[in-house]
C-alpha positions in Angstrom: -33.4 8.7 -5.9 -34.0 8.9 -2.1 -32.4 6.1 0.0 -34.0 4.9 3.2 -31.7 4.7 6.2 -29.1 6.7 8.1 -27.6 8.4 5.1 -28.7 8.8 1.5 -29.1 11.1 -1.5 -32.2 13.2 -1.0 -35.0 12.5 -3.5 -34.9 15.0 -6.4 -31.3 16.0 -5.6 -29.1 16.6 -8.7 -26.6 14.0 -9.7 -23.8 15.0 -12.1 -23.0 12.2 -14.5 -20.1 11.8 -17.0 -20.8 9.0 -19.5 -18.8 7.2 -22.1 -20.8 4.9 -24.5 -18.9 2.4 -26.5 -20.5 0.2 -29.2 -19.1 -3.3 -28.9 -20.0 -6.6 -30.5 -22.4 -7.6 -27.7 -24.1 -4.2 -27.3 -23.3 -0.9 -25.6 -20.7 -0.6 -22.8 -21.6 2.3 -20.5 -18.8 3.6 -18.3 -19.2 6.6 -16.2 -18.8 8.6 -13.0 -21.6 10.0 -10.8 -21.2 12.8 -8.4 -23.8 13.5 -5.7 -24.3 14.9 -2.2 -25.5 12.5 0.5 -27.1 13.7 3.7 -27.8 11.9 7.0 -26.8 11.7 10.7 -23.6 10.7 12.4 -24.1 7.2 14.0 -22.2 8.3 17.1 -23.5 11.8 18.0 -26.5 12.2 15.6 -25.2 15.5 14.2 -26.0 16.2 10.5 -23.5 14.7 8.1 -23.1 15.7 4.4 -20.8 13.7 2.1 -19.8 14.3 -1.4 -19.8 11.0 -3.4 -17.8 10.3 -6.5 -18.8 6.9 -7.8 -17.5 5.0 -10.9 -19.7 2.5 -12.6 -19.6 0.3 -15.7 -22.4 -1.7 -17.2 -23.0 -3.7 -20.4 -26.3 -3.3 -22.2 -26.6 -6.1 -24.7 -28.5 -6.3 -28.0 -31.6 -8.4 -27.4 -30.9 -10.7 -30.4 -27.2 -11.5 -29.6 -25.4 -13.7 -27.1 -22.4 -12.8 -25.1 -20.0 -13.5 -28.0 -21.7 -11.1 -30.4 -23.4 -13.9 -32.5 -27.0 -14.0 -33.3 -29.0 -15.9 -30.6 -30.6 -18.0 -33.4 -27.1 -19.1 -34.4 -26.0 -19.8 -30.8 -26.1 -23.2 -29.3 -29.5 -24.2 -27.9 -27.9 -25.3 -24.7 -26.1 -22.0 -24.0 -27.3 -20.3 -20.8 -28.4 -16.7 -20.9 -25.9 -14.4 -19.1 -27.7 -12.8 -16.1 -25.3 -9.9 -15.9 -26.2 -8.7 -19.4 -29.0 -6.1 -19.4 -30.9 -6.0 -22.7 -31.3 -2.8 -24.7 -35.0 -2.0 -25.4 -35.6 -0.3 -28.7 -32.1 1.0 -28.7 -32.6 2.6 -25.3 -31.3 1.7 -21.8 -32.4 2.6 -18.3 -29.5 3.9 -16.3 -31.5 4.5 -13.1 -31.0 1.0 -11.5 -27.3 1.1 -12.4 -26.8 4.5 -10.8 -28.9 3.6 -7.7 -26.9 0.4 -7.1 -23.5 2.2 -7.6 -24.5 5.1 -5.3 -26.0 2.9 -2.6 -22.9 0.7 -2.5 -20.7 3.8 -2.2 -22.6 5.1 0.9 -20.8 4.4 4.2 -22.5 1.8 6.4 -21.8 3.9 9.5 -21.3 7.5 8.6 -19.5 9.7 11.2 -19.2 13.5 11.3 -15.5 13.1 11.9 -13.2 10.1 12.5 -12.6 11.0 16.2 -16.2 11.6 17.1 -16.7 10.7 20.7 -20.5 10.2 20.4 -23.1 10.6 23.1 -23.0 9.7 26.9 -24.8 6.4 27.4 -26.1 7.6 30.8 -27.6 11.0 29.9 -27.2 11.6 26.2 -24.8 14.5 26.5 -22.6 15.2 23.4 -19.1 14.1 24.4 -17.5 16.2 21.6 -18.7 19.3 23.3 -17.8 18.2 26.8 -14.9 15.7 26.7 -14.5 15.6 30.5 -18.1 14.6 31.0 -18.5 11.5 33.3 -20.8 9.9 35.8 -19.7 8.3 39.1 -20.7 4.7 38.6 -22.4 3.3 41.7 -23.4 -0.3 41.7 -26.5 -0.6 43.9 -25.5 -4.1 44.8 -22.5 -2.7 46.7 -24.2 0.4 48.1 -24.8 -1.1 51.5 -21.2 -2.2 51.9 -20.0 1.3 50.8 -22.1 2.8 53.6 -20.7 0.3 56.1 -17.1 1.1 55.0 -17.8 4.8 55.4 -19.0 4.4 59.0 -16.0 2.4 60.1 -12.8 4.2 61.3 -9.5 3.7 59.5 -8.1 1.4 62.1 -11.2 -0.8 61.9 -11.0 -0.9 58.1 -7.4 -2.2 58.3 -8.4 -5.0 60.6 -11.4 -5.8 58.3 -9.3 -6.2 55.2 -8.7 -9.9 55.9 -5.0 -9.5 56.5 -4.1 -10.6 60.0 -1.1 -9.1 61.7 1.2 -11.2 63.9 -0.3 -9.5 67.0 -3.8 -10.6 65.9 -2.7 -14.2 65.4 -1.1 -14.3 68.9 -4.1 -12.8 70.6 -6.4 -15.3 68.9 -4.1 -18.2 69.9 -4.1 -16.9 73.6 -7.9 -16.7 73.6 -8.2 -20.3 72.4 -5.8 -21.5 75.1 -8.0 -20.0 77.9 
């Protein structure tokens, strides 16, 4: 019962099943619990993940010659629709594999993680952030690299004057230059 994807129950792996079979008017009501081990990878850090699944399921297997009210189909109204949720018994037997597969697949997590606080991988270099939580990269935007070089070459006094804030002395000296 292998499942394709990030996590699944390996093919051929044992599944423990506890079943209760009840004979009812419509057929056989199967109620049970399945226990299995699922394996896969953490979606954040790609480390192996193993989960224990405990899945409850219930399914009605109907007698082929009865409707959903336990009456013979021959005696049922001709206009009554067949119930799509009812799975027919075939020669007094039922196939539990599709029911188990559906129950187990629905119990699998969509995004399995190795632990709830998994930090994942660095998007720059792929380093595991769980092993090195202080890992970081200095972000340099190449569009601003030329300006950073220019800012590094200017002295601190020049940087202050380049900031766009004019002091009173700067305004006065500009006004004097315009008068001349």
